[in-house]
Amino acid sequence: MNTSDVIVVGGGLVGSSVAYGLARAGARVQVLDEGDDAFRASRGNFGLVWVQGKGYKFAPYARWTRQSASLWPTLAAELLDETGVDVHLQQPGGYAFFFSEKEIEERRARLQQIQDDLNGDYPFEMLDNAQIRERLPEIGPAVVGASYTPMDGHTNPLKVFRALHAACNKRGVAFRTRQTVASIKHANGVFRVQGNGTTFEAPRLVLAAGLGNRMLADMVGLHAPVQPNRGQVLVSERIRPFLNGPTMHVRQTDEGTIQIGDSLEDVGYNDGTTTDVLSNIAARAVKTFPMLGQLNLVRAWAALRVMSPDGFPIYQESPTRPGAFVVTCHSGVTLAANHVLRVAPWLAGGDKPQGIEEFAGDRFLNPDRVIQHAH
Amino acid sequence: MAHENVDVVVIGAGPSGMAAASTAARHGLSVVLLDEQPAVGGQIYRSITRTTPRRLEILGPDYAAGKELAERFAASGATHVSGASVWQVTREREVNYLHEGGSKTLHAKRIILCTGAMERPFPIPGWTLPGVLTAGAAQILLKSGDVAPAEPVVLAGCGPLLYLLGWQYVRAGVPIKAIVDTTDFSDYRRALKHLGGALAGWRYLQKGLMLMRTLKKSGVPFYKSATQLAVEGKDAATALSFEAGGQRHRIDSKLILLHQGVVPNTQFTWALRAKHVWDDAQLCWAPEVDEWGELNIHGIHVAGDGRGIGGAVAAALQGELAGLAVAFGERRIAAEERDRLAAPARAALRDNLNIRPFLDALYRPKLENRVPADDVIVCRCEEVTAGAVREYVGLGCVGPNQTKSFGRCGMGPCQGRMCGLTVTEVIAEARQVSREEVGYYRIRPPIKPITLAELAGD
Amino acid sequence: MLTNQLFRPLTSAEGGTVTVEFNGEPLQVPAGRTVAAALLGAGVSRFRSTPVSGAPRAPYCMMGVCFECLVEIDGVPNRQSCLVEVKEGMKLRTQEGAREWNTEELEARHGA
């Protein structure tokens, strides 16, 4: 019988993070996942474990992100221990580059605001071109300045995904692939999830289906108005070690390839790449580090972020169907540590993480709330 | 980036490309033919415009037939851009290509993709070692510069190209150490069912039999029904070992030429997200096209081996049909004239494809040479083994895009050309489902490398 | 380093030879051919080592599909040598592992 303690709908980065966390907490878990060509935001991860700039005018998110970044070494060590997969987490600090005084000032003001909201517990530096050059001699002359924080880092997102799957496997999480969800019913404390002619039952249900959460949330009295937001990324051929830390749009992976992003496009459910955007992304990268112009582009891809109206995550337990939760965000890598170590125990019946009510999906139903997109 | 408008862009200067471009130009359309090589001919007629009488003699009459096609193309009025590396074709018929250090863009009313075929991968132990090449590679060396094996060479696998190469080597006086043929009795039995078609294509059959007779007479050691092929060596190939006649054999050689047929080069059609079907007779993916070669994408046609393996003559005929179709599409000829002109090409095409089912059945590559053991590398670029792919299936991956994200297979410079078919089949066998269901890699631009500076438009 | 004479020109002196530099040493190769064909014809059988494991590789398909024939040509790394015609004075280097920066190009740009 397809019963377990928890059903997780969605086997992407978020779904497998919570599934692993649940299994760690001792729950028996089933994960329902779609097929090979599903949209899969997980495929589109840049790999940043990024703190700076997030949570502007919404301190809970700044704190949530910072906490996850600080828990990441724990997650990485655990995954290595459990699966032998090294996810190559590095947290040397990160840079964001800007090409005009206006942009620099906007950035400084933004980071200052977040620092104030966090009572000073938010280290950052603003650097001019000469100062950047001392640390990154390859920086281009067009870069007017940068913001740097020691809190930022990066990892190999595909290895993270693989490690999570392997860890889930090890702990007996059952993955049901090519499984869609047609209906969710709730009776006598049990959720019955049906799709493709199969039924799954469990007293707890976690919706981690990315863009699919929009529709699924309605079935259990939750509100998750997520929309697709496209990001395009370029990947170059491998080169000898060149950049030993992440920057917001350019990073060197542990394999040696240079990964360059990105865009924020409102184009519906279209995950195709477009020449003009790719060209702009390449141009910005070459402006930042002129040497990159030499490198061959080997791959370009696009993925759809799971974007809420204000850009912040949605975490909520259904008020009408207790035991059903929605977990969705567009920073599945950065927040993976929190998802495994803090959200999952809550999903399993443990204590709510502090401040998580701030992320309830109901916030979008509040007519008095001003929704500003975080980007 | 320079932008230009043109009626028709043809990509690839092999037989189908030359025929398509010539036909379209003949009907008054502006045509640009983009090709990677310095001269026309594609692979099958490689270097046909620069060949010597001696080389024509060695290579045989089928190769020489390309000369006329090349001459017709040169006189057609179509513009030939050589050394052009096409890195993107969009559904809106924008063609981006690299030429002389810069990226250029063509906006076409119609596109005819003529990118032909490539060798089917041959993933056996040791196939990545220096000294292992494809029979096609060896033919290219012969065609483009009389370069031939320096020592007695081993040819292994199956299919007409393998035997043709052997025959060409015999005529050139190149010693062959052995031909190791994987064709066995079950293949003959399977092929017999299609004998009718073979007999209808009897001229082709006759050529083939003559070729084999010459080979056998030359005294080259011939091993039949060979299985368990493996290339030995540490840093380079030193020998080919295999089983035949109930015995294990080991033939010393530093040069081993492998071949088990060719498959359509589908990078552009997959990148366009055109519909493909798994052709189980040819064991490959083929784009779905109508009788004129048009994809399920308006205005984009495929002609030649790129839409299914049919050989050079069939490719040229399909090129002609596509050329007629675009001439009609652009209102240069009426439907009746188009159909009238197409009729002889269609009849000839039917004749030429008669032999196909027989050949596909007879030279069907063995499963063990398509779906290898765990320790054999399937993705050459990223050095991922078949066993690793099976492991990812065990972790829940249902298709090649998931295995790609788990293990990088398909992420290297060749963009899945060398491993795509193998990975699809490994997953299908592991999951015990059809190839159709497993699907193929998501292919994205750039189809050929372009530097960031070129892309940025510096 | 000439490792193994796998291929040789059948006919000599047609189009003559050109002299190139291969890993710093002068090498005479058949003219009018692709770099890959020229190198193979001159006795080179190892073109590169892979960035993943350092395994030795050499041309496989000769038609631009396999990306095994990658060498450095005149300072530009990772070039498909089967698609480039050999020219007198070309500087060729085996591609060892992941590429390096093309220092000539960097200098040229800085100088400009």
PDB file of N, CA and C in Angstrom, chain A residues 2 4-10 15 18-19 22 27-33 179-187 189-194 199-209 212-213 215-222 315-328 343-344 346-349:
ATOM      1  N   ASN A   2       0.392   2.237  -0.607  1.00  0.00           N
ATOM      2  CA  ASN A   2       1.209   3.447  -0.721  1.00  0.00           C
ATOM      3  C   ASN A   2       0.948   4.374   0.461  1.00  0.00           C
ATOM      4  N   SER A   4       2.510   6.175   4.131  1.00  0.00           N
ATOM      5  CA  SER A   4       3.740   6.592   4.801  1.00  0.00           C
ATOM      6  C   SER A   4       3.345   7.609   5.857  1.00  0.00           C
ATOM      7  N   ASP A   5       4.347   8.150   6.545  1.00  0.00           N
ATOM      8  CA  ASP A   5       4.067   9.197   7.517  1.00  0.00           C
ATOM      9  C   ASP A   5       3.834  10.527   6.817  1.00  0.00           C
ATOM     10  N   VAL A   6       4.606  10.736   5.766  1.00  0.00           N
ATOM     11  CA  VAL A   6       4.519  12.005   5.034  1.00  0.00           C
ATOM     12  C   VAL A   6       4.549  11.737   3.533  1.00  0.00           C
ATOM     13  N   ILE A   7       3.757  12.484   2.790  1.00  0.00           N
ATOM     14  CA  ILE A   7       3.889  12.514   1.333  1.00  0.00           C
ATOM     15  C   ILE A   7       4.477  13.870   0.964  1.00  0.00           C
ATOM     16  N   VAL A   8       5.522  13.856   0.178  1.00  0.00           N
ATOM     17  CA  VAL A   8       6.102  15.104  -0.334  1.00  0.00           C
ATOM     18  C   VAL A   8       5.803  15.152  -1.822  1.00  0.00           C
ATOM     19  N   VAL A   9       5.112  16.167  -2.252  1.00  0.00           N
ATOM     20  CA  VAL A   9       4.823  16.311  -3.680  1.00  0.00           C
ATOM     21  C   VAL A   9       5.898  17.208  -4.283  1.00  0.00           C
ATOM     22  N   GLY A  10       6.722  16.593  -5.152  1.00  0.00           N
ATOM     23  CA  GLY A  10       7.813  17.356  -5.772  1.00  0.00           C
ATOM     24  C   GLY A  10       9.155  16.812  -5.329  1.00  0.00           C
ATOM     25  N   GLY A  15      11.909  19.746  -2.628  1.00  0.00           N
ATOM     26  CA  GLY A  15      11.261  18.500  -2.225  1.00  0.00           C
ATOM     27  C   GLY A  15      12.236  17.499  -1.633  1.00  0.00           C
ATOM     28  N   VAL A  18      13.444  18.667   1.898  1.00  0.00           N
ATOM     29  CA  VAL A  18      12.547  18.394   3.023  1.00  0.00           C
ATOM     30  C   VAL A  18      12.387  16.895   3.221  1.00  0.00           C
ATOM     31  N   ALA A  19      12.400  16.137   2.129  1.00  0.00           N
ATOM     32  CA  ALA A  19      12.273  14.678   2.280  1.00  0.00           C
ATOM     33  C   ALA A  19      13.433  14.123   3.098  1.00  0.00           C
ATOM     34  N   LEU A  22      13.015  15.157   6.681  1.00  0.00           N
ATOM     35  CA  LEU A  22      11.963  14.361   7.328  1.00  0.00           C
ATOM     36  C   LEU A  22      12.476  12.975   7.669  1.00  0.00           C
ATOM     37  N   ALA A  27      10.865  10.120  10.018  1.00  0.00           N
ATOM     38  CA  ALA A  27       9.582   9.861   9.338  1.00  0.00           C
ATOM     39  C   ALA A  27       9.776   8.930   8.149  1.00  0.00           C
ATOM     40  N   ARG A  28       8.725   8.167   7.845  1.00  0.00           N
ATOM     41  CA  ARG A  28       8.694   7.382   6.608  1.00  0.00           C
ATOM     42  C   ARG A  28       8.114   8.292   5.528  1.00  0.00           C
ATOM     43  N   VAL A  29       8.838   8.436   4.420  1.00  0.00           N
ATOM     44  CA  VAL A  29       8.489   9.457   3.429  1.00  0.00           C
ATOM     45  C   VAL A  29       8.270   8.866   2.048  1.00  0.00           C
ATOM     46  N   GLN A  30       7.250   9.340   1.361  1.00  0.00           N
ATOM     47  CA  GLN A  30       7.085   9.064  -0.076  1.00  0.00           C
ATOM     48  C   GLN A  30       7.213  10.395  -0.804  1.00  0.00           C
ATOM     49  N   VAL A  31       7.948  10.386  -1.897  1.00  0.00           N
ATOM     50  CA  VAL A  31       8.077  11.586  -2.715  1.00  0.00           C
ATOM     51  C   VAL A  31       7.446  11.319  -4.073  1.00  0.00           C
ATOM     52  N   LEU A  32       6.538  12.178  -4.495  1.00  0.00           N
ATOM     53  CA  LEU A  32       5.924  12.049  -5.815  1.00  0.00           C
ATOM     54  C   LEU A  32       6.588  13.049  -6.750  1.00  0.00           C
ATOM     55  N   ASP A  33       7.106  12.535  -7.864  1.00  0.00           N
ATOM     56  CA  ASP A  33       7.872  13.406  -8.751  1.00  0.00           C
ATOM     57  C   ASP A  33       7.406  13.229 -10.194  1.00  0.00           C
ATOM     58  N   GLN A 179       5.033  10.678 -11.658  1.00  0.00           N
ATOM     59  CA  GLN A 179       3.791  10.653 -10.906  1.00  0.00           C
ATOM     60  C   GLN A 179       3.217  12.061 -10.833  1.00  0.00           C
ATOM     61  N   THR A 180       2.062  12.260 -11.440  1.00  0.00           N
ATOM     62  CA  THR A 180       1.405  13.559 -11.310  1.00  0.00           C
ATOM     63  C   THR A 180       0.345  13.457 -10.210  1.00  0.00           C
ATOM     64  N   VAL A 181      -0.141  14.618  -9.802  1.00  0.00           N
ATOM     65  CA  VAL A 181      -1.183  14.646  -8.766  1.00  0.00           C
ATOM     66  C   VAL A 181      -2.435  15.265  -9.355  1.00  0.00           C
ATOM     67  N   ALA A 182      -3.536  14.498  -9.319  1.00  0.00           N
ATOM     68  CA  ALA A 182      -4.794  15.001  -9.859  1.00  0.00           C
ATOM     69  C   ALA A 182      -5.705  15.537  -8.772  1.00  0.00           C
ATOM     70  N   SER A 183      -5.687  14.876  -7.603  1.00  0.00           N
ATOM     71  CA  SER A 183      -6.561  15.356  -6.536  1.00  0.00           C
ATOM     72  C   SER A 183      -5.978  15.047  -5.173  1.00  0.00           C
ATOM     73  N   ILE A 184      -6.342  15.863  -4.221  1.00  0.00           N
ATOM     74  CA  ILE A 184      -5.935  15.639  -2.824  1.00  0.00           C
ATOM     75  C   ILE A 184      -7.181  15.739  -1.961  1.00  0.00           C
ATOM     76  N   LYS A 185      -7.456  14.663  -1.207  1.00  0.00           N
ATOM     77  CA  LYS A 185      -8.609  14.690  -0.306  1.00  0.00           C
ATOM     78  C   LYS A 185      -8.130  14.488   1.122  1.00  0.00           C
ATOM     79  N   HIS A 186      -8.944  14.994   2.042  1.00  0.00           N
ATOM     80  CA  HIS A 186      -8.550  14.911   3.448  1.00  0.00           C
ATOM     81  C   HIS A 186      -9.737  14.431   4.256  1.00  0.00           C
ATOM     82  N   ALA A 187      -9.557  13.310   4.964  1.00  0.00           N
ATOM     83  CA  ALA A 187     -10.646  12.799   5.805  1.00  0.00           C
ATOM     84  C   ALA A 187     -10.041  12.013   6.949  1.00  0.00           C
ATOM     85  N   GLY A 189      -8.160  12.789   9.286  1.00  0.00           N
ATOM     86  CA  GLY A 189      -6.743  13.017   9.559  1.00  0.00           C
ATOM     87  C   GLY A 189      -5.796  12.420   8.546  1.00  0.00           C
ATOM     88  N   VAL A 190      -6.341  11.894   7.456  1.00  0.00           N
ATOM     89  CA  VAL A 190      -5.461  11.282   6.442  1.00  0.00           C
ATOM     90  C   VAL A 190      -5.639  11.997   5.102  1.00  0.00           C
ATOM     91  N   PHE A 191      -4.539  12.271   4.447  1.00  0.00           N
ATOM     92  CA  PHE A 191      -4.568  12.848   3.107  1.00  0.00           C
ATOM     93  C   PHE A 191      -4.517  11.724   2.082  1.00  0.00           C
ATOM     94  N   ARG A 192      -5.441  11.772   1.109  1.00  0.00           N
ATOM     95  CA  ARG A 192      -5.402  10.794   0.017  1.00  0.00           C
ATOM     96  C   ARG A 192      -5.052  11.540  -1.262  1.00  0.00           C
ATOM     97  N   VAL A 193      -3.892  11.221  -1.802  1.00  0.00           N
ATOM     98  CA  VAL A 193      -3.399  11.901  -2.993  1.00  0.00           C
ATOM     99  C   VAL A 193      -3.539  10.948  -4.171  1.00  0.00           C
ATOM    100  N   GLN A 194      -4.214  11.398  -5.210  1.00  0.00           N
ATOM    101  CA  GLN A 194      -4.424  10.522  -6.362  1.00  0.00           C
ATOM    102  C   GLN A 194      -3.871  11.097  -7.649  1.00  0.00           C
ATOM    103  N   THR A 199      -3.134   5.751  -5.712  1.00  0.00           N
ATOM    104  CA  THR A 199      -3.498   6.520  -4.518  1.00  0.00           C
ATOM    105  C   THR A 199      -2.406   6.418  -3.476  1.00  0.00           C
ATOM    106  N   PHE A 200      -2.089   7.527  -2.852  1.00  0.00           N
ATOM    107  CA  PHE A 200      -1.089   7.571  -1.785  1.00  0.00           C
ATOM    108  C   PHE A 200      -1.754   8.153  -0.551  1.00  0.00           C
ATOM    109  N   GLU A 201      -1.391   7.606   0.616  1.00  0.00           N
ATOM    110  CA  GLU A 201      -2.019   8.080   1.845  1.00  0.00           C
ATOM    111  C   GLU A 201      -0.985   8.381   2.908  1.00  0.00           C
ATOM    112  N   ALA A 202      -1.252   9.461   3.643  1.00  0.00           N
ATOM    113  CA  ALA A 202      -0.377   9.783   4.773  1.00  0.00           C
ATOM    114  C   ALA A 202      -1.081  10.833   5.620  1.00  0.00           C
ATOM    115  N   PRO A 203      -0.759  10.878   6.904  1.00  0.00           N
ATOM    116  CA  PRO A 203      -1.367  11.900   7.756  1.00  0.00           C
ATOM    117  C   PRO A 203      -0.763  13.289   7.551  1.00  0.00           C
ATOM    118  N   ARG A 204       0.410  13.352   6.892  1.00  0.00           N
ATOM    119  CA  ARG A 204       1.032  14.642   6.642  1.00  0.00           C
ATOM    120  C   ARG A 204       1.385  14.766   5.173  1.00  0.00           C
ATOM    121  N   LEU A 205       1.310  16.012   4.697  1.00  0.00           N
ATOM    122  CA  LEU A 205       1.510  16.259   3.264  1.00  0.00           C
ATOM    123  C   LEU A 205       2.321  17.526   3.110  1.00  0.00           C
ATOM    124  N   VAL A 206       3.340  17.464   2.270  1.00  0.00           N
ATOM    125  CA  VAL A 206       4.133  18.663   2.010  1.00  0.00           C
ATOM    126  C   VAL A 206       4.086  18.961   0.515  1.00  0.00           C
ATOM    127  N   LEU A 207       3.649  20.152   0.169  1.00  0.00           N
ATOM    128  CA  LEU A 207       3.650  20.555  -1.234  1.00  0.00           C
ATOM    129  C   LEU A 207       4.961  21.282  -1.518  1.00  0.00           C
ATOM    130  N   ALA A 208       5.787  20.624  -2.308  1.00  0.00           N
ATOM    131  CA  ALA A 208       7.086  21.214  -2.672  1.00  0.00           C
ATOM    132  C   ALA A 208       7.239  21.097  -4.175  1.00  0.00           C
ATOM    133  N   ALA A 209       6.157  21.381  -4.859  1.00  0.00           N
ATOM    134  CA  ALA A 209       6.107  21.110  -6.301  1.00  0.00           C
ATOM    135  C   ALA A 209       6.390  22.327  -7.156  1.00  0.00           C
ATOM    136  N   GLY A 212       3.967  23.977  -9.624  1.00  0.00           N
ATOM    137  CA  GLY A 212       2.765  23.175  -9.430  1.00  0.00           C
ATOM    138  C   GLY A 212       2.057  23.489  -8.118  1.00  0.00           C
ATOM    139  N   ASN A 213       2.767  24.144  -7.188  1.00  0.00           N
ATOM    140  CA  ASN A 213       2.162  24.439  -5.889  1.00  0.00           C
ATOM    141  C   ASN A 213       0.947  25.344  -6.008  1.00  0.00           C
ATOM    142  N   MET A 215      -1.573  25.379  -7.993  1.00  0.00           N
ATOM    143  CA  MET A 215      -2.819  24.650  -8.132  1.00  0.00           C
ATOM    144  C   MET A 215      -3.045  23.705  -6.950  1.00  0.00           C
ATOM    145  N   LEU A 216      -1.971  23.049  -6.514  1.00  0.00           N
ATOM    146  CA  LEU A 216      -2.098  22.060  -5.447  1.00  0.00           C
ATOM    147  C   LEU A 216      -2.476  22.720  -4.129  1.00  0.00           C
ATOM    148  N   ALA A 217      -1.944  23.912  -3.897  1.00  0.00           N
ATOM    149  CA  ALA A 217      -2.212  24.597  -2.632  1.00  0.00           C
ATOM    150  C   ALA A 217      -3.710  24.804  -2.428  1.00  0.00           C
ATOM    151  N   ASP A 218      -4.392  25.179  -3.495  1.00  0.00           N
ATOM    152  CA  ASP A 218      -5.839  25.395  -3.410  1.00  0.00           C
ATOM    153  C   ASP A 218      -6.567  24.150  -2.926  1.00  0.00           C
ATOM    154  N   MET A 219      -6.029  22.993  -3.233  1.00  0.00           N
ATOM    155  CA  MET A 219      -6.712  21.747  -2.876  1.00  0.00           C
ATOM    156  C   MET A 219      -6.680  21.490  -1.377  1.00  0.00           C
ATOM    157  N   VAL A 220      -5.785  22.170  -0.658  1.00  0.00           N
ATOM    158  CA  VAL A 220      -5.682  21.908   0.774  1.00  0.00           C
ATOM    159  C   VAL A 220      -5.815  23.187   1.599  1.00  0.00           C
ATOM    160  N   GLY A 221      -6.492  24.163   1.030  1.00  0.00           N
ATOM    161  CA  GLY A 221      -6.758  25.365   1.801  1.00  0.00           C
ATOM    162  C   GLY A 221      -5.550  26.253   2.030  1.00  0.00           C
ATOM    163  N   LEU A 222      -4.604  26.187   1.134  1.00  0.00           N
ATOM    164  CA  LEU A 222      -3.433  27.053   1.224  1.00  0.00           C
ATOM    165  C   LEU A 222      -3.388  27.980   0.012  1.00  0.00           C
ATOM    166  N   TYR A 315       5.940  29.564   3.393  1.00  0.00           N
ATOM    167  CA  TYR A 315       5.912  28.404   4.292  1.00  0.00           C
ATOM    168  C   TYR A 315       4.643  28.539   5.122  1.00  0.00           C
ATOM    169  N   GLN A 316       3.810  27.514   5.068  1.00  0.00           N
ATOM    170  CA  GLN A 316       2.591  27.616   5.866  1.00  0.00           C
ATOM    171  C   GLN A 316       1.978  26.247   6.074  1.00  0.00           C
ATOM    172  N   GLU A 317       1.398  26.052   7.252  1.00  0.00           N
ATOM    173  CA  GLU A 317       0.578  24.871   7.494  1.00  0.00           C
ATOM    174  C   GLU A 317      -0.866  25.284   7.240  1.00  0.00           C
ATOM    175  N   SER A 318      -1.587  24.415   6.583  1.00  0.00           N
ATOM    176  CA  SER A 318      -2.968  24.748   6.231  1.00  0.00           C
ATOM    177  C   SER A 318      -3.815  24.926   7.482  1.00  0.00           C
ATOM    178  N   PRO A 319      -4.502  26.071   7.574  1.00  0.00           N
ATOM    179  CA  PRO A 319      -5.360  26.282   8.744  1.00  0.00           C
ATOM    180  C   PRO A 319      -6.595  25.365   8.723  1.00  0.00           C
ATOM    181  N   THR A 320      -7.045  24.969   7.541  1.00  0.00           N
ATOM    182  CA  THR A 320      -8.250  24.142   7.446  1.00  0.00           C
ATOM    183  C   THR A 320      -7.928  22.652   7.333  1.00  0.00           C
ATOM    184  N   ARG A 321      -6.736  22.322   6.897  1.00  0.00           N
ATOM    185  CA  ARG A 321      -6.340  20.913   6.798  1.00  0.00           C
ATOM    186  C   ARG A 321      -4.999  20.739   7.518  1.00  0.00           C
ATOM    187  N   PRO A 322      -5.024  20.725   8.823  1.00  0.00           N
ATOM    188  CA  PRO A 322      -3.745  20.611   9.542  1.00  0.00           C
ATOM    189  C   PRO A 322      -2.991  19.356   9.109  1.00  0.00           C
ATOM    190  N   GLY A 323      -1.699  19.511   9.007  1.00  0.00           N
ATOM    191  CA  GLY A 323      -0.876  18.406   8.509  1.00  0.00           C
ATOM    192  C   GLY A 323      -0.450  18.613   7.076  1.00  0.00           C
ATOM    193  N   ALA A 324      -1.105  19.568   6.376  1.00  0.00           N
ATOM    194  CA  ALA A 324      -0.702  19.902   5.005  1.00  0.00           C
ATOM    195  C   ALA A 324       0.112  21.189   5.037  1.00  0.00           C
ATOM    196  N   PHE A 325       1.203  21.177   4.328  1.00  0.00           N
ATOM    197  CA  PHE A 325       2.112  22.325   4.313  1.00  0.00           C
ATOM    198  C   PHE A 325       2.468  22.674   2.878  1.00  0.00           C
ATOM    199  N   VAL A 326       2.789  23.945   2.687  1.00  0.00           N
ATOM    200  CA  VAL A 326       3.391  24.328   1.415  1.00  0.00           C
ATOM    201  C   VAL A 326       4.785  24.899   1.715  1.00  0.00           C
ATOM    202  N   VAL A 327       5.744  24.484   0.894  1.00  0.00           N
ATOM    203  CA  VAL A 327       7.131  24.944   1.056  1.00  0.00           C
ATOM    204  C   VAL A 327       7.604  25.353  -0.328  1.00  0.00           C
ATOM    205  N   THR A 328       7.814  26.627  -0.540  1.00  0.00           N
ATOM    206  CA  THR A 328       8.227  27.068  -1.868  1.00  0.00           C
ATOM    207  C   THR A 328       9.085  28.320  -1.788  1.00  0.00           C
ATOM    208  N   VAL A 343      13.161  23.396   8.738  1.00  0.00           N
ATOM    209  CA  VAL A 343      11.785  23.282   8.250  1.00  0.00           C
ATOM    210  C   VAL A 343      11.284  21.853   8.380  1.00  0.00           C
ATOM    211  N   ALA A 344      12.115  20.901   7.985  1.00  0.00           N
ATOM    212  CA  ALA A 344      11.666  19.506   8.000  1.00  0.00           C
ATOM    213  C   ALA A 344      11.212  19.049   9.384  1.00  0.00           C
ATOM    214  N   TRP A 346       9.842  20.721  11.654  1.00  0.00           N
ATOM    215  CA  TRP A 346       8.527  21.334  11.860  1.00  0.00           C
ATOM    216  C   TRP A 346       7.468  20.564  11.080  1.00  0.00           C
ATOM    217  N   LEU A 347       7.788  20.189   9.827  1.00  0.00           N
ATOM    218  CA  LEU A 347       6.858  19.436   8.996  1.00  0.00           C
ATOM    219  C   LEU A 347       6.549  18.080   9.615  1.00  0.00           C
ATOM    220  N   ALA A 348       7.535  17.562  10.363  1.00  0.00           N
ATOM    221  CA  ALA A 348       7.345  16.242  10.978  1.00  0.00           C
ATOM    222  C   ALA A 348       6.528  16.318  12.253  1.00  0.00           C
ATOM    223  N   GLY A 349       6.181  17.538  12.665  1.00  0.00           N
ATOM    224  CA  GLY A 349       5.369  17.685  13.873  1.00  0.00           C
ATOM    225  C   GLY A 349       6.091  18.389  14.997  1.00  0.00           C
TER     226      GLY A 349
END
